[in-house]
Amino acid sequence: MTGLSLDGLTVAAGGREIVRELSLDVASGSVVGLVGPNGSGKSTALRCVYRTLRPLRGTVLLDGEDLTTGPLRQSARRVAAMTQDHASDLDFTVAELVALGRTPHLAGHRCPGPDDLRICREAMDRVGVTHLADRGVLTLSGGERQRVLAARALAQTPEVLVLDEPTNHLDISYQLGLLALLRELGTTVLVVLHDLNLAASVCDRIGVLSDGRLVAAGTPAEVLTPALVADVFGVRADVVTHPVTGGTRLLYALPDTPARPDP
Amino acid sequence: MFIRCTVGLGVALVASVVLAIGLGPAPVSPADTLRYLGAALTGGTIRLDEVATYEIVWQLRTPRVLLAAVVGAGLSAVGAGVQALVRNPLADPFVLGISSGAAVGAVSVLVTGALAVAGIYALSVGAFAGALVAAALVHVTARRRGPGGTSPLRLVLTGVAMAYAFQAAMALLIYLVPQGEATATVLYWTLGGFGAATWGSLPLVVVVVLAGITALRLRARDMDVLALGDETAASSGVDTARLRRELFVLTSVMTGAMVAVSGAIGFVGLIVPHLVRMVTGAVHARVLVLAPLVGAVLAVWVDLLSRTVVAPRELPLGVVTALVGVPVFVVLLRRRGYVFGGV
């Protein structure tokens, strides 16, 4: 198949298997979300895709080609990541930081050429940070910084974009803006999200991890059931339909909140 | 901006070198300085009554000024390299314990009389060996396999801990062998200076420093990417573990070669990279060209001041570096909105 596939992925660290036998397909051009409680292995699985970790068993395939071996630079031309790293130690300008996205495409110490600069401009346009081009990245607000990191990943011109909780620390308008961007891109996207409702609104399919294992995968409506949420996350949730979009949404209540008496 | 800075600093460096060679307790005009240098390089002739001045210029001052320029350049480049390596703005070339290792090496040679075959260079060879042994020890101790490999913090902590160990070894050596010379040697390697420069000690350090700066410059973009964090770097195709190993070896060998001939000259390697970043931004491709030039000019002038202000005595180099560097740094820091690591 074309697209990204995690095939029987098992990852161990410190003698413990953090991800076990994970198989998940991300069809070309689709947005797939990975959700699960803290420590369920979402980020670890993602790290195998952008090559910070090497799986103990299993592979990551892109259009049938193994991504877990071979030069890092080669896979970086096809897969870009927005990780949980904070932006930068050094006060690069926004334009300089975005241009670093071209790194895997540039041999050794070659300077970015006109094509590279055009790609960077387009990436900045796309996420709406062109007006920040000459600002220092360390002087930006959290929302601006996150969009600049997205522009850097786009400048890498990847076939697959992986994102590890990209909406962390963003206010709601930036969260929605970023996720809307993912939908518009048309790139194959694998994204780890904490917020199940955000996942339901942006993802074509959702994979649910619990204790390193994939316990459910399918469309948001198929996966996000009260039974599964209770089982995996240990909370009570009611499933409703979004009054405008018709999408699946979850409603939570604090534990032991009494139900409203019937009027 | 970058090209103008580079050319301007290049001119300033050449002018500083010529001026500094001329200036001293027996001042020589720049024109005469150039004439002597020309005579020495092309085998030309000078008048008989000039021989004494010529000897001072060519045998004493020229190697000293050139050494100052080379070490100033090298320390500044290594400073930028180590700051990228350990991702810490407070890092300088000596943060990984290399200078105290060099001092232990030099003192060991002095007390044991080893390396006699190296003749007058025995102390330098000892210091260089000490520096490399220290670097290797730090690397092996800090190394960790598995995800992430050797983290920057691990490296710094190990370096700091090792520096204490080397200082203890040094104190023990001095205690066991109570001779004045050992104490003086330790002091010299700890404070640093260019007073011991000779034509013989120059070639090796010149080659190592210039080759080292070139090698660092070739890794400039990878060093930029490293500053975005290890995960982002890996996802951009940069092998962070390998890059760190390369940076570690490069900066260790360069620092070792410099410490061996001039001792541990502080401040330059810490401050110059920051100075340059404040003016032209953080991109390493620029910093690794401008920082060596600024460092070279700074070291030449600092050395000149140290040997002329209270001539015939010499002020310790560290005193002058601090007097010149700190005010410049403070002014720039306050004028620009300079930030490093979100501080």
Coordinates of C-alpha atoms in Angstrom, one line a residue:
Chain A
M1 CA 0.0 0.0 0.0
T2 CA 1.1 3.6 -0.4
G3 CA 1.4 5.7 2.8
L4 CA 3.0 5.0 6.1
S5 CA 2.8 1.7 7.9
L6 CA 4.0 0.7 11.4
D7 CA 4.4 -3.0 11.1
G8 CA 4.7 -5.1 14.3
L9 CA 6.6 -2.3 16.1
T10 CA 8.2 -3.3 19.4
V11 CA 10.3 -0.7 21.3
A12 CA 12.2 -1.4 24.4
A13 CA 14.0 1.0 26.8
G14 CA 15.6 0.2 30.1
G15 CA 14.8 -3.5 29.7
R16 CA 11.0 -2.7 29.4
E17 CA 8.9 -3.0 26.3
I18 CA 7.3 0.4 26.0
V19 CA 5.5 -0.3 22.7
R20 CA 4.4 -3.9 21.9
E21 CA 3.6 -5.3 18.5
L22 CA 2.1 -2.1 17.2
S23 CA 0.7 -2.2 13.7
L24 CA -1.0 0.8 12.2
D25 CA -1.5 2.0 8.7
V26 CA -1.7 5.7 7.7
A27 CA -3.1 5.9 4.1
S28 CA -1.4 8.3 1.8
G29 CA -2.9 11.8 2.3
S30 CA -4.8 10.9 5.4
V31 CA -4.6 12.3 9.0
V32 CA -4.3 9.6 11.6
G33 CA -4.2 10.3 15.3
L34 CA -2.5 8.3 18.1
V35 CA -4.2 8.7 21.5
G36 CA -3.8 7.1 24.8
P37 CA -3.1 7.8 28.5
N38 CA 0.3 9.2 29.7
G39 CA 3.0 6.6 29.4
S40 CA 1.0 4.4 26.9
G41 CA 3.8 4.6 24.3
K42 CA 2.5 7.2 21.8
S43 CA 5.6 9.4 21.7
T44 CA 7.8 6.4 21.7
A45 CA 6.1 4.9 18.7
L46 CA 6.4 8.3 16.9
R47 CA 10.1 8.5 17.7
C48 CA 10.7 5.3 15.6
V49 CA 9.1 7.1 12.6
Y50 CA 11.4 10.2 12.9
R51 CA 14.4 8.0 13.8
T52 CA 15.2 9.1 17.3
L53 CA 14.6 5.5 18.4
R54 CA 15.2 2.2 16.7
P55 CA 12.6 -0.5 17.2
L56 CA 13.6 -3.8 18.8
R57 CA 11.4 -5.7 16.3
G58 CA 9.2 -4.7 13.5
T59 CA 9.6 -1.9 10.9
V60 CA 8.2 1.4 9.7
L61 CA 7.5 1.4 6.0
L62 CA 6.9 4.3 3.7
D63 CA 5.4 3.2 0.4
G64 CA 6.8 -0.3 1.2
E65 CA 10.4 1.1 1.9
D66 CA 12.0 0.4 5.3
L67 CA 12.5 3.7 7.1
T68 CA 14.3 2.3 10.2
T69 CA 17.6 1.7 8.4
G70 CA 19.7 3.7 6.0
P71 CA 21.1 7.2 6.4
L72 CA 19.1 9.6 8.6
R73 CA 19.4 12.2 6.0
Q74 CA 17.6 10.0 3.4
S75 CA 14.6 9.4 5.6
A76 CA 14.6 13.1 6.7
R77 CA 13.9 14.0 3.1
R78 CA 10.6 12.1 3.3
V79 CA 9.6 12.4 6.9
A80 CA 9.5 15.7 8.9
A81 CA 8.7 16.0 12.6
M82 CA 7.4 18.5 15.0
T83 CA 8.7 17.2 18.3
Q84 CA 8.2 18.4 21.8
D85 CA 11.6 20.1 21.8
H86 CA 11.3 23.7 22.8
A87 CA 12.1 26.0 19.9
S88 CA 15.9 26.7 20.1
D89 CA 18.8 27.4 22.4
L90 CA 20.0 30.2 20.1
D91 CA 18.2 33.3 19.0
F92 CA 18.0 32.5 15.3
T93 CA 15.6 34.7 13.3
V94 CA 12.4 33.1 12.2
A95 CA 13.6 33.0 8.6
E96 CA 16.9 31.4 9.6
L97 CA 15.1 28.7 11.7
V98 CA 12.7 27.9 8.9
A99 CA 15.6 27.6 6.5
L100 CA 17.1 24.9 8.7
G101 CA 14.2 22.8 7.5
R102 CA 16.1 22.5 4.2
T103 CA 19.0 20.7 6.0
P104 CA 18.4 17.2 4.7
H105 CA 18.2 18.4 1.1
L106 CA 21.5 20.4 1.2
A107 CA 24.8 18.6 0.9
G108 CA 27.3 19.4 3.7
H109 CA 28.0 23.1 3.9
R110 CA 26.1 24.2 0.7
C111 CA 24.1 27.4 1.1
P112 CA 20.3 27.3 0.4
G113 CA 19.7 28.2 -3.2
P114 CA 16.8 30.2 -4.8
D115 CA 14.5 27.2 -4.8
D116 CA 15.2 26.5 -1.1
L117 CA 14.4 30.1 -0.3
R118 CA 11.2 30.0 -2.3
I119 CA 10.1 26.8 -0.4
C120 CA 10.9 28.5 2.9
R121 CA 8.9 31.6 1.9
E122 CA 5.9 29.4 0.9
A123 CA 6.1 27.5 4.2
M124 CA 6.1 30.7 6.2
D125 CA 3.2 32.0 4.1
R126 CA 1.3 28.8 4.7
V127 CA 1.3 29.1 8.5
G128 CA 1.1 32.9 8.5
V129 CA 4.5 33.8 10.0
T130 CA 5.9 35.8 7.1
H131 CA 5.6 39.0 9.0
L132 CA 7.7 37.5 11.8
A133 CA 10.6 36.6 9.4
D134 CA 13.2 38.9 11.0
R135 CA 12.1 38.4 14.6
G136 CA 14.3 36.4 17.0
V137 CA 12.6 33.1 17.7
L138 CA 13.3 33.4 21.5
T139 CA 11.2 36.6 21.6
L140 CA 8.1 35.0 20.1
S141 CA 4.9 34.0 22.0
G142 CA 4.2 30.3 22.4
G143 CA 1.6 30.3 19.6
E144 CA 3.9 32.1 17.2
R145 CA 6.8 29.8 18.1
Q146 CA 4.7 26.7 17.5
R147 CA 3.7 28.0 14.1
V148 CA 7.3 28.8 13.2
L149 CA 8.2 25.2 14.1
A150 CA 5.4 24.0 11.8
A151 CA 6.9 26.2 9.0
R152 CA 10.3 24.6 9.6
A153 CA 8.8 21.1 9.3
L154 CA 6.9 22.1 6.1
A155 CA 10.1 23.6 4.6
Q156 CA 11.5 20.1 4.8
T157 CA 8.9 19.3 2.1
P158 CA 8.1 15.9 3.6
E159 CA 5.8 13.2 2.3
V160 CA 4.9 12.4 5.9
L161 CA 4.5 14.8 8.7
V162 CA 4.6 13.5 12.3
L163 CA 3.7 15.7 15.2
D164 CA 4.0 15.0 18.9
E165 CA 1.3 16.9 20.8
P166 CA 1.5 20.0 18.6
T167 CA -1.3 21.8 20.4
N168 CA 0.4 21.8 23.8
H169 CA 0.4 25.2 25.5
L170 CA -1.5 26.8 22.7
D171 CA -4.7 28.7 23.2
I172 CA -7.8 27.4 21.5
S173 CA -7.7 29.5 18.4
Y174 CA -4.1 28.4 17.6
Q175 CA -5.0 24.8 18.4
L176 CA -7.8 24.9 15.9
G177 CA -5.7 26.8 13.4
L178 CA -2.8 24.3 13.5
L179 CA -5.1 21.3 13.1
A180 CA -7.0 23.0 10.3
L181 CA -3.6 23.4 8.6
L182 CA -2.9 19.7 8.9
R183 CA -6.2 19.0 7.1
E184 CA -5.4 21.5 4.3
L185 CA -1.9 20.2 3.7
G186 CA -2.9 17.0 1.9
T187 CA 0.3 15.5 3.3
T188 CA 0.2 12.1 5.1
V189 CA 0.0 13.0 8.8
L190 CA 0.5 11.0 12.0
V191 CA -0.2 13.0 15.0
V192 CA -0.2 12.3 18.8
L193 CA -2.9 14.2 20.6
H194 CA -4.0 14.3 24.2
D195 CA -7.3 15.9 23.6
L196 CA -9.7 13.2 22.3
N197 CA -12.2 15.8 21.0
L198 CA -9.4 17.6 19.0
A199 CA -8.4 14.1 17.7
A200 CA -12.0 13.4 16.7
S201 CA -12.3 16.7 14.8
V202 CA -9.1 16.5 12.8
C203 CA -8.4 12.7 12.3
D204 CA -9.6 10.4 9.5
R205 CA -8.7 7.5 11.7
I206 CA -7.6 7.2 15.3
G207 CA -5.4 4.5 17.0
V208 CA -5.8 4.0 20.7
L209 CA -2.7 2.9 22.7
S210 CA -2.9 1.4 26.2
D211 CA 0.1 0.1 28.0
G212 CA 2.1 -0.1 24.7
R213 CA -0.6 -2.0 22.8
L214 CA -3.0 -0.9 20.1
V215 CA -6.4 -1.6 21.6
A216 CA -8.6 0.0 18.9
A217 CA -8.2 1.6 15.5
G218 CA -10.8 3.1 13.2
T219 CA -12.8 6.3 12.5
P220 CA -13.5 8.5 15.5
A221 CA -17.1 7.4 15.6
E222 CA -16.0 3.7 15.7
V223 CA -13.3 4.2 18.3
L224 CA -14.5 6.8 20.7
T225 CA -17.2 4.9 22.6
P226 CA -18.0 5.3 26.3
A227 CA -16.9 1.7 26.9
L228 CA -13.5 2.2 25.4
V229 CA -12.9 5.6 27.1
A230 CA -13.9 4.1 30.4
D231 CA -11.7 1.1 29.8
V232 CA -8.5 2.9 28.6
F233 CA -8.7 6.3 30.3
G234 CA -10.7 5.3 33.3
V235 CA -13.2 8.1 32.9
R236 CA -16.8 8.3 32.2
A237 CA -17.7 10.0 29.0
D238 CA -20.9 10.5 27.1
V239 CA -20.8 10.5 23.3
V240 CA -22.7 13.2 21.5
T241 CA -23.0 14.4 17.9
H242 CA -21.6 17.8 17.1
P243 CA -24.7 19.9 16.3
V244 CA -23.1 21.6 13.3
T245 CA -20.5 19.2 11.8
G246 CA -22.1 16.0 12.8
G247 CA -18.8 14.7 14.2
T248 CA -18.3 12.6 17.3
R249 CA -17.6 14.5 20.5
L250 CA -17.1 13.4 24.1
L251 CA -18.6 15.0 27.1
Y252 CA -16.9 14.5 30.5
A253 CA -18.1 15.1 34.0
L254 CA -16.1 15.2 37.2
P255 CA -16.2 11.9 39.1
D256 CA -19.2 11.5 41.4
T257 CA -21.1 14.5 39.9
P258 CA -24.7 13.7 40.5
A259 CA -26.9 13.7 37.4
R260 CA -29.2 16.6 37.0
P261 CA -32.6 15.8 38.3
D262 CA -35.3 15.6 35.6
P263 CA -37.1 18.9 35.6
Chain B
M1 CA 26.7 43.1 6.7
F2 CA 28.5 39.8 7.2
I3 CA 30.9 40.4 4.3
R4 CA 31.6 43.9 5.5
C5 CA 32.3 42.7 9.0
T6 CA 34.6 39.9 7.7
V7 CA 36.6 42.3 5.5
G8 CA 36.7 45.0 8.2
L9 CA 37.9 42.5 10.9
G10 CA 40.5 41.0 8.5
V11 CA 42.0 44.4 7.9
A12 CA 41.8 45.2 11.6
L13 CA 43.6 42.0 12.4
V14 CA 46.5 42.6 10.0
A15 CA 46.8 46.2 11.2
S16 CA 46.7 45.1 14.8
V17 CA 49.4 42.4 14.2
V18 CA 51.8 44.9 12.6
L19 CA 51.1 47.6 15.3
A20 CA 51.5 45.1 18.1
I21 CA 54.8 43.8 16.7
G22 CA 56.1 47.3 16.6
L23 CA 54.9 48.4 20.0
G24 CA 56.7 47.5 23.3
P25 CA 59.4 48.8 25.6
A26 CA 61.5 49.5 22.4
P27 CA 58.9 50.9 20.0
V28 CA 59.3 50.4 16.3
S29 CA 57.3 52.3 13.7
P30 CA 54.9 50.3 11.5
A31 CA 57.0 51.2 8.5
D32 CA 60.1 49.8 10.0
T33 CA 58.2 46.8 11.3
L34 CA 57.0 46.0 7.8
R35 CA 60.6 46.5 6.5
Y36 CA 62.0 44.1 9.1
L37 CA 59.3 41.5 8.4
G38 CA 59.9 41.9 4.7
A39 CA 63.6 41.4 5.2
A40 CA 63.1 38.3 7.4
L41 CA 60.6 36.7 4.9
T42 CA 62.4 37.5 1.7
G43 CA 66.0 37.4 2.9
G44 CA 66.5 41.1 2.4
T45 CA 69.2 43.2 4.1
I46 CA 69.0 45.7 7.0
R47 CA 71.6 48.1 8.4
L48 CA 74.1 46.8 11.0
D49 CA 72.8 49.2 13.8
E50 CA 69.3 47.8 13.4
V51 CA 70.2 44.2 14.2
A52 CA 69.3 44.4 17.9
T53 CA 65.9 45.9 17.1
Y54 CA 65.4 43.4 14.3
E55 CA 66.1 40.5 16.6
I56 CA 63.5 41.8 19.1
V57 CA 60.9 42.2 16.4
W58 CA 61.5 39.0 14.6
Q59 CA 62.6 36.5 17.3
L60 CA 60.5 37.8 20.3
R61 CA 57.6 39.9 19.3
T62 CA 56.5 38.4 16.0
P63 CA 56.0 34.8 17.2
R64 CA 54.4 36.2 20.4
V65 CA 51.9 38.3 18.5
L66 CA 51.1 35.5 16.0
L67 CA 50.6 33.1 18.8
A68 CA 48.2 35.5 20.5
A69 CA 46.3 35.9 17.2
V70 CA 46.1 32.2 16.6
V71 CA 45.1 31.2 20.1
G72 CA 42.6 34.1 20.3
A73 CA 41.0 32.8 17.1
G74 CA 41.1 29.2 18.2
L75 CA 39.6 29.8 21.7
S76 CA 36.7 31.8 20.2
A77 CA 35.9 29.1 17.6
V78 CA 36.2 26.3 20.3
G79 CA 34.0 28.4 22.6
A80 CA 31.2 28.5 20.0
G81 CA 31.8 24.8 19.4
V82 CA 31.6 23.7 23.0
Q83 CA 28.6 25.9 23.6
A84 CA 26.8 24.1 20.8
L85 CA 28.1 20.7 22.0
V86 CA 26.8 21.0 25.5
R87 CA 24.0 23.3 24.6
N88 CA 25.0 25.7 27.4
P89 CA 25.7 29.4 27.2
L90 CA 28.1 29.2 30.1
A91 CA 30.4 26.7 28.5
D92 CA 33.9 27.7 27.5
P93 CA 36.8 25.7 26.1
F94 CA 37.8 24.5 29.6
V95 CA 34.5 23.4 30.9
L96 CA 35.3 19.8 30.1
G97 CA 38.3 19.7 32.4
I98 CA 40.9 20.0 29.7
S99 CA 42.9 22.9 31.2
S100 CA 43.4 21.2 34.5
G101 CA 44.3 18.0 32.7
A102 CA 46.9 19.9 30.8
A103 CA 48.3 21.4 34.0
V104 CA 48.6 18.0 35.6
G105 CA 50.4 16.8 32.4
A106 CA 52.9 19.6 32.5
V107 CA 53.6 19.3 36.2
S108 CA 54.0 15.5 36.0
V109 CA 56.6 16.1 33.3
L110 CA 58.4 18.6 35.5
V111 CA 58.5 16.5 38.6
T112 CA 59.3 13.2 37.0
G113 CA 61.7 14.5 34.4
A114 CA 59.9 12.4 31.8
L115 CA 59.9 13.2 28.1
A116 CA 63.4 14.5 28.3
V117 CA 63.7 13.6 24.6
A118 CA 61.3 16.4 23.8
G119 CA 63.9 18.9 25.1
I120 CA 62.5 22.4 25.6
Y121 CA 59.1 21.3 24.4
A122 CA 58.8 18.6 27.1
L123 CA 56.4 20.7 29.2
S124 CA 54.2 21.5 26.2
V125 CA 54.1 17.8 25.1
G126 CA 53.2 16.9 28.6
A127 CA 50.5 19.5 28.7
F128 CA 49.1 18.3 25.4
A129 CA 49.1 14.7 26.5
G130 CA 47.5 15.7 29.8
A131 CA 44.7 17.6 27.9
L132 CA 43.9 14.6 25.7
V133 CA 44.0 12.1 28.5
A134 CA 41.6 14.4 30.4
A135 CA 39.3 14.7 27.4
A136 CA 39.3 10.9 26.9
L137 CA 38.5 10.3 30.5
V138 CA 35.6 12.7 30.5
H139 CA 34.3 11.2 27.3
V140 CA 34.5 7.6 28.5
T141 CA 33.0 8.4 31.9
A142 CA 30.1 10.4 30.5
R143 CA 29.4 8.0 27.7
R144 CA 26.1 6.2 27.8
R145 CA 24.6 3.9 25.2
G146 CA 21.0 3.8 24.2
P147 CA 18.4 6.5 23.4
G148 CA 19.9 10.0 23.5
G149 CA 23.4 8.7 24.1
T150 CA 25.7 11.1 26.1
S151 CA 23.5 14.0 27.1
P152 CA 25.0 17.5 27.2
L153 CA 24.3 17.8 30.9
R154 CA 26.1 14.5 31.7
L155 CA 29.1 15.8 29.7
V156 CA 29.2 19.1 31.6
L157 CA 28.7 17.4 35.0
T158 CA 31.4 14.9 34.3
G159 CA 33.8 17.6 33.0
V160 CA 33.3 19.7 36.2
A161 CA 33.8 16.6 38.5
M162 CA 36.9 15.6 36.6
A163 CA 38.3 19.1 36.8
Y164 CA 38.1 18.8 40.6
A165 CA 39.9 15.4 40.4
F166 CA 42.7 16.9 38.2
Q167 CA 43.1 19.9 40.5
A168 CA 43.4 17.5 43.4
A169 CA 46.0 15.5 41.6
M170 CA 47.8 18.8 40.9
A171 CA 47.7 19.8 44.5
L172 CA 49.0 16.4 45.5
L173 CA 51.9 16.6 43.1
I174 CA 52.9 20.0 44.4
Y175 CA 52.6 18.8 48.0
L176 CA 54.7 15.7 47.3
V177 CA 57.4 17.5 45.4
P178 CA 57.9 20.8 47.2
Q179 CA 59.9 22.7 44.7
G180 CA 59.2 26.3 43.6
E181 CA 59.3 25.4 40.0
A182 CA 56.2 23.1 40.2
T183 CA 54.1 25.8 41.8
A184 CA 55.2 28.3 39.2
T185 CA 54.4 25.9 36.4
V186 CA 50.9 25.3 37.8
L187 CA 50.3 29.0 38.1
Y188 CA 51.5 29.6 34.5
W189 CA 49.2 26.9 33.1
T190 CA 46.3 28.1 35.1
L191 CA 46.6 31.8 34.2
G192 CA 47.9 31.5 30.7
G193 CA 50.0 33.9 28.7
F194 CA 51.9 34.3 25.4
G195 CA 55.3 35.0 27.0
A196 CA 56.7 31.6 26.1
A197 CA 56.1 31.9 22.3
T198 CA 58.9 30.9 20.0
W199 CA 59.0 30.1 16.3
G200 CA 59.5 26.5 17.2
S201 CA 56.3 26.2 19.2
L202 CA 54.2 28.0 16.6
P203 CA 53.7 25.7 13.6
L204 CA 51.8 22.9 15.3
V205 CA 49.3 25.1 17.0
V206 CA 48.8 27.1 13.9
V207 CA 48.0 24.0 11.8
V208 CA 45.8 22.4 14.5
V209 CA 43.8 25.6 15.1
L210 CA 43.3 26.5 11.4
A211 CA 42.4 22.9 10.4
G212 CA 40.1 22.8 13.5
I213 CA 38.3 26.0 12.6
T214 CA 37.8 24.7 9.0
A215 CA 36.4 21.4 10.3
L216 CA 34.0 23.2 12.7
R217 CA 32.9 25.5 9.9
L218 CA 32.0 22.5 7.7
R219 CA 29.7 21.4 10.5
A220 CA 28.1 24.8 10.9
R221 CA 24.6 24.0 9.7
D222 CA 24.5 20.7 11.7
M223 CA 25.5 22.8 14.8
D224 CA 22.6 25.1 14.1
V225 CA 20.2 22.1 13.9
L226 CA 21.6 20.7 17.1
A227 CA 20.5 23.9 18.9
L228 CA 16.9 23.0 18.0
G229 CA 17.1 19.9 20.2
D230 CA 18.2 16.4 19.7
E231 CA 14.8 15.1 18.5
T232 CA 14.4 17.8 15.9
A233 CA 18.0 17.4 14.8
A234 CA 17.5 13.6 14.3
S235 CA 14.3 14.2 12.3
S236 CA 16.3 16.7 10.2
G237 CA 18.8 14.0 9.2
V238 CA 21.6 15.0 11.7
D239 CA 23.2 12.1 13.5
T240 CA 23.5 13.9 16.9
A241 CA 25.6 11.2 18.6
R242 CA 28.1 11.3 15.8
L243 CA 28.1 15.1 15.6
R244 CA 28.7 15.3 19.3
R245 CA 31.6 12.9 19.1
E246 CA 33.2 14.9 16.3
L247 CA 32.7 18.2 18.1
F248 CA 34.1 16.7 21.2
V249 CA 37.3 15.4 19.5
L250 CA 37.8 18.6 17.5
T251 CA 37.4 21.0 20.4
S252 CA 39.5 18.8 22.7
V253 CA 42.4 18.5 20.3
M254 CA 42.3 22.2 19.5
T255 CA 42.1 23.2 23.2
G256 CA 44.9 20.8 24.1
A257 CA 47.2 22.2 21.4
M258 CA 46.5 25.8 22.6
V259 CA 46.8 25.1 26.3
A260 CA 50.1 23.3 25.6
V261 CA 51.7 26.5 24.4
S262 CA 49.8 29.3 26.1
G263 CA 48.1 27.8 29.2
A264 CA 44.5 28.2 30.0
I265 CA 43.5 31.7 28.8
G266 CA 40.1 32.3 30.2
F267 CA 37.2 34.6 29.1
V268 CA 38.0 34.8 25.4
G269 CA 36.3 31.5 24.5
L270 CA 33.3 32.2 26.7
I271 CA 32.6 35.8 25.7
V272 CA 33.6 36.2 22.0
P273 CA 31.0 33.9 20.6
H274 CA 28.3 35.8 22.6
L275 CA 29.7 39.1 21.4
V276 CA 29.5 38.0 17.8
R277 CA 26.0 36.5 18.2
M278 CA 24.8 39.8 19.6
V279 CA 26.0 41.7 16.5
T280 CA 25.3 39.3 13.6
G281 CA 23.0 36.6 14.9
A282 CA 23.4 33.0 15.9
V283 CA 23.9 31.2 12.6
H284 CA 27.1 29.2 13.0
A285 CA 28.2 29.7 9.4
R286 CA 28.7 33.4 10.3
V287 CA 29.8 33.0 14.0
L288 CA 32.6 30.5 13.0
V289 CA 34.1 33.1 10.7
L290 CA 33.6 36.3 12.7
A291 CA 34.4 34.9 16.2
P292 CA 37.9 33.7 15.3
L293 CA 38.6 37.2 13.7
V294 CA 37.3 39.0 16.8
G295 CA 39.1 36.7 19.1
A296 CA 42.4 37.1 17.3
V297 CA 42.2 40.9 17.4
L298 CA 41.1 40.9 21.0
A299 CA 44.0 38.6 22.1
V300 CA 46.6 40.6 20.2
W301 CA 45.5 43.9 21.9
V302 CA 45.1 42.3 25.3
D303 CA 48.6 40.8 25.1
L304 CA 50.0 44.1 24.0
L305 CA 48.4 45.9 27.0
S306 CA 49.6 43.2 29.3
R307 CA 53.2 43.6 28.3
T308 CA 53.3 47.4 27.9
V309 CA 51.2 48.9 30.7
V310 CA 53.6 48.2 33.6
A311 CA 56.7 47.3 31.5
P312 CA 59.1 45.7 32.1
R313 CA 56.8 43.7 34.3
E314 CA 53.8 41.9 32.7
L315 CA 50.2 42.1 33.9
P316 CA 48.6 38.7 34.0
L317 CA 46.6 38.3 30.8
G318 CA 43.4 37.4 32.6
V319 CA 43.4 40.9 34.3
V320 CA 43.5 42.7 31.0
T321 CA 41.0 40.4 29.2
A322 CA 38.5 41.1 32.0
L323 CA 39.3 44.9 32.0
V324 CA 38.7 45.1 28.2
G325 CA 36.1 42.5 27.7
V326 CA 33.7 42.9 30.5
P327 CA 32.7 46.5 29.7
V328 CA 32.3 45.8 26.0
F329 CA 30.2 42.8 26.9
V330 CA 28.0 44.6 29.3
V331 CA 27.4 47.5 26.9
L332 CA 26.3 45.2 24.1
L333 CA 24.2 43.1 26.4
R334 CA 22.3 46.1 27.6
R335 CA 21.9 47.7 24.2
R336 CA 20.6 44.7 22.3
G337 CA 17.7 42.4 23.2
Y338 CA 20.2 39.5 23.4
V339 CA 18.7 36.2 24.5
F340 CA 20.2 32.7 24.8
G341 CA 18.1 29.7 25.7
G342 CA 15.1 31.8 26.6
V343 CA 17.0 33.7 29.3

